[in-house]
Short mmCIF file of N, CA and C in Angstrom, two decimals:
data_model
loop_
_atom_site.label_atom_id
_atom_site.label_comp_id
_atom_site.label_asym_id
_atom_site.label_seq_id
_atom_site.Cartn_x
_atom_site.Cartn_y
_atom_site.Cartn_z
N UNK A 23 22.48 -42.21 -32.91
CA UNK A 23 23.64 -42.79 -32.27
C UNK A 23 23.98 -42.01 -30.99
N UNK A 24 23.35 -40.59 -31.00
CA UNK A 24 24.19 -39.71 -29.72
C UNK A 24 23.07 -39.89 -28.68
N UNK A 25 22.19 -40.39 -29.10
CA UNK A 25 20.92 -40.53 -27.94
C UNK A 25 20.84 -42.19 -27.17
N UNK A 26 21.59 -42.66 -27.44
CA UNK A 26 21.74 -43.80 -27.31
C UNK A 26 23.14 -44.42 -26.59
N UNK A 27 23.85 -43.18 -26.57
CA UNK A 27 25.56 -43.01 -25.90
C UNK A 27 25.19 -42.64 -25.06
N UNK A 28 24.18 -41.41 -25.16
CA UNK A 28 23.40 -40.95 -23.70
C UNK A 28 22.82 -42.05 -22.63
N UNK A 29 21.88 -42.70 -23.24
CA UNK A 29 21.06 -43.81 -22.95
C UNK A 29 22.10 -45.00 -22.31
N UNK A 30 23.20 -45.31 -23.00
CA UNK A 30 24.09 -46.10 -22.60
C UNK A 30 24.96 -45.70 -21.28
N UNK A 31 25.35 -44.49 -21.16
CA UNK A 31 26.11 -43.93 -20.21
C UNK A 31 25.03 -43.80 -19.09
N UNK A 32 23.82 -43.75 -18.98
CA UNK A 32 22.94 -43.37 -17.72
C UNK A 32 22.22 -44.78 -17.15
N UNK A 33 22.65 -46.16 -18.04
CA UNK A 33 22.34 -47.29 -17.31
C UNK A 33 23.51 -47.66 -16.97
N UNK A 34 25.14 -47.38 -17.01
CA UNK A 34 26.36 -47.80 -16.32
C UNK A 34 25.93 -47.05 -15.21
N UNK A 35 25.57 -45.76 -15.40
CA UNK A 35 26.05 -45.10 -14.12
C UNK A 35 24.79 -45.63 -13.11
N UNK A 36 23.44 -46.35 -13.91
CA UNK A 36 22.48 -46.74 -12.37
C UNK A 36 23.24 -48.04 -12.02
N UNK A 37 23.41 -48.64 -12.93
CA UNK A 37 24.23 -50.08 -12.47
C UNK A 37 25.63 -49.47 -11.27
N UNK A 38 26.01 -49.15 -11.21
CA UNK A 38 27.25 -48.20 -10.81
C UNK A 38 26.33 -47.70 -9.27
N UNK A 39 25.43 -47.13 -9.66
CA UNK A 39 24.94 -46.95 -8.09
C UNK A 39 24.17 -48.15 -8.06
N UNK A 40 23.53 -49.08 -8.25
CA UNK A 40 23.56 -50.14 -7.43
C UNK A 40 23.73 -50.81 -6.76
N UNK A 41 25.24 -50.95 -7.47
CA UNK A 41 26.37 -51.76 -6.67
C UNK A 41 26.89 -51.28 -5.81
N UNK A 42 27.06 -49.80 -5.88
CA UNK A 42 27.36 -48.92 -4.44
C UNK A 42 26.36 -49.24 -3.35
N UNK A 43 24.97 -49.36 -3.25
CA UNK A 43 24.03 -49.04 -2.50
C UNK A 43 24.21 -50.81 -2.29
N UNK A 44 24.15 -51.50 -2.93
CA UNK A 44 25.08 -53.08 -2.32
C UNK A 44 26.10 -53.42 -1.50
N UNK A 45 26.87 -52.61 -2.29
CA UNK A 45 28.10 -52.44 -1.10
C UNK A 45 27.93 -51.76 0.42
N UNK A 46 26.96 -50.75 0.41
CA UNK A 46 27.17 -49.63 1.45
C UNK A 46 26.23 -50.60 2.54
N UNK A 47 25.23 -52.00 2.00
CA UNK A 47 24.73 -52.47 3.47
C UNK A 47 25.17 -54.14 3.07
N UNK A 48 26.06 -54.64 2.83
CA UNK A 48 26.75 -55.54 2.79
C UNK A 48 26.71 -56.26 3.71
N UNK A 49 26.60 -55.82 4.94
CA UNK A 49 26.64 -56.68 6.07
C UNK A 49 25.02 -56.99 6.70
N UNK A 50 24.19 -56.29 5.92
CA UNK A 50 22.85 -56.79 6.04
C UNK A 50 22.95 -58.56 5.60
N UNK A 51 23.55 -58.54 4.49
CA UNK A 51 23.29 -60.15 3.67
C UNK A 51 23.84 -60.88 4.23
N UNK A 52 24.48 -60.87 5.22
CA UNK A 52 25.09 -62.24 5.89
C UNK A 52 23.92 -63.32 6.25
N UNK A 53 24.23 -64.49 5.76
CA UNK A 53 23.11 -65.54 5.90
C UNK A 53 22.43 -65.66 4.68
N UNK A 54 22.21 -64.47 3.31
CA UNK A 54 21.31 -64.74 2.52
C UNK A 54 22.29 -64.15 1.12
N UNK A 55 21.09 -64.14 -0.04
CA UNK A 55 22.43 -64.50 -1.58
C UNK A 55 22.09 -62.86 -1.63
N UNK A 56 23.27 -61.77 -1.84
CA UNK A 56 23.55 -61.05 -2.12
C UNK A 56 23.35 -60.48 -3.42
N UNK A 57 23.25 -61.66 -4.46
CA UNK A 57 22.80 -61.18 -5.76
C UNK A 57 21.40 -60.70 -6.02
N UNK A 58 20.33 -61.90 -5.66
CA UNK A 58 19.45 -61.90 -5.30
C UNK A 58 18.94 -60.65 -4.94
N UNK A 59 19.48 -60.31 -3.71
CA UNK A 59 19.11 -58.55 -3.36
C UNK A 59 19.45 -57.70 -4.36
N UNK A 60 20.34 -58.05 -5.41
CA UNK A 60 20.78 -56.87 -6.39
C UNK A 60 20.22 -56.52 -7.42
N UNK A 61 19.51 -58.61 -7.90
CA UNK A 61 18.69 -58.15 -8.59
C UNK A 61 16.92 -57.23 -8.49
N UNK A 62 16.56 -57.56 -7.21
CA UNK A 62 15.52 -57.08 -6.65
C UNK A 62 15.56 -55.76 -6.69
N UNK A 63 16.87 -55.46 -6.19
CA UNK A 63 16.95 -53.60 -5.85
C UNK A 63 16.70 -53.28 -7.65
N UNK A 64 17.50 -53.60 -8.44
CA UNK A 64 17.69 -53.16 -9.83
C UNK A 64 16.16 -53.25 -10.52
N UNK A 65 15.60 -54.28 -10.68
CA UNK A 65 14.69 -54.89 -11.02
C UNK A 65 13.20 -53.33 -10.09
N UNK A 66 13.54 -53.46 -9.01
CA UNK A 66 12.70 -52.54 -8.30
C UNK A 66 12.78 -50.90 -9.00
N UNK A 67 13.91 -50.43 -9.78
CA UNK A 67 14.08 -49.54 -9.84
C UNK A 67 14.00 -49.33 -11.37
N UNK A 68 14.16 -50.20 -12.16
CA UNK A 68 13.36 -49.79 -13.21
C UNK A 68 11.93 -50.34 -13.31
N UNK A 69 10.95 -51.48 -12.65
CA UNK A 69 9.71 -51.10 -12.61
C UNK A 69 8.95 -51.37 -11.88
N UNK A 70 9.24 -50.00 -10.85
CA UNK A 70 9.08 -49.94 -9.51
C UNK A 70 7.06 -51.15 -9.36
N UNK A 71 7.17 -51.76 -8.40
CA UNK A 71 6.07 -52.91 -7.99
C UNK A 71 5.77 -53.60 -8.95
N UNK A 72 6.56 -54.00 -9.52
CA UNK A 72 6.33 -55.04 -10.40
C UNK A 72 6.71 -56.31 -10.12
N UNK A 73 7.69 -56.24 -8.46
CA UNK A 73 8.02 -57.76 -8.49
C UNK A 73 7.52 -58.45 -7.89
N UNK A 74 7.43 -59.84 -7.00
CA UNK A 74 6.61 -60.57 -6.54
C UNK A 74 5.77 -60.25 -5.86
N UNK A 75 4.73 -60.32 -5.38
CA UNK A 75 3.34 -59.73 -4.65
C UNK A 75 4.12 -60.73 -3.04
N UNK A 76 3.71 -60.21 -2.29
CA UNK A 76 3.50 -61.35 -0.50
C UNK A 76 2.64 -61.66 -0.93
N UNK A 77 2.68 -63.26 -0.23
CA UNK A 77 1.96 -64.32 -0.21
C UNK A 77 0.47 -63.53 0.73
N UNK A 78 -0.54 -63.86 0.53
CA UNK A 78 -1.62 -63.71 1.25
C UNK A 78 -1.29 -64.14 2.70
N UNK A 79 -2.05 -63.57 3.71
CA UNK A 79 -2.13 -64.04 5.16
C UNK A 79 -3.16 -64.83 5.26
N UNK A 80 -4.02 -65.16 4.72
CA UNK A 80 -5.11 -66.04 4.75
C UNK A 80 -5.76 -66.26 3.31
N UNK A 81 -6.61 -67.25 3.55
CA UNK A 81 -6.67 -67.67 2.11
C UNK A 81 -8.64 -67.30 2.16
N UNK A 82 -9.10 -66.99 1.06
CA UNK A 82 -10.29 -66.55 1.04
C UNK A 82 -11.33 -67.54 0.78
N UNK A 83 -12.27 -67.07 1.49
CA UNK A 83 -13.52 -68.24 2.05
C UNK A 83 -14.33 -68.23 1.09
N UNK A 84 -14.99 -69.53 0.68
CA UNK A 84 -16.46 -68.99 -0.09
C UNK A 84 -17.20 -68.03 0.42
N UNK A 85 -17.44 -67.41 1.45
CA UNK A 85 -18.62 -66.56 2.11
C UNK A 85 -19.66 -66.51 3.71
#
């Protein structure tokens, strides 16, 4: 139970800086969904390159 209060208290406090580090470029998102970025940042930070790949710049030839 006490490892797990631990565990509980150290994902408020990343959620907690998240939303700080959301807040602090806020005016980047004008024009686009703000959540979106929050979930990306969050999502990025517990498993870091795991999220969508870029699209290829070209598409590959038979040879």
């Amino acid at each position: 139970m006490h490892a797990q209060r631990k565990l509980l208290k150290r994902l408020i406090a990343n959620v907690g800086a998240a939303l700080r580090h959301v807040r602090a470029i806020a005016e980047q998102f004008r024009g686009s969904d703000p959540w979106a970025a929050l979930v990306r940042y969050v999502s990025e930070r517990i498993a870091p390159g795991s999220g969508p790949q870029p699209p290829p710049t070209a598409l590959a030839g038979d040879g």
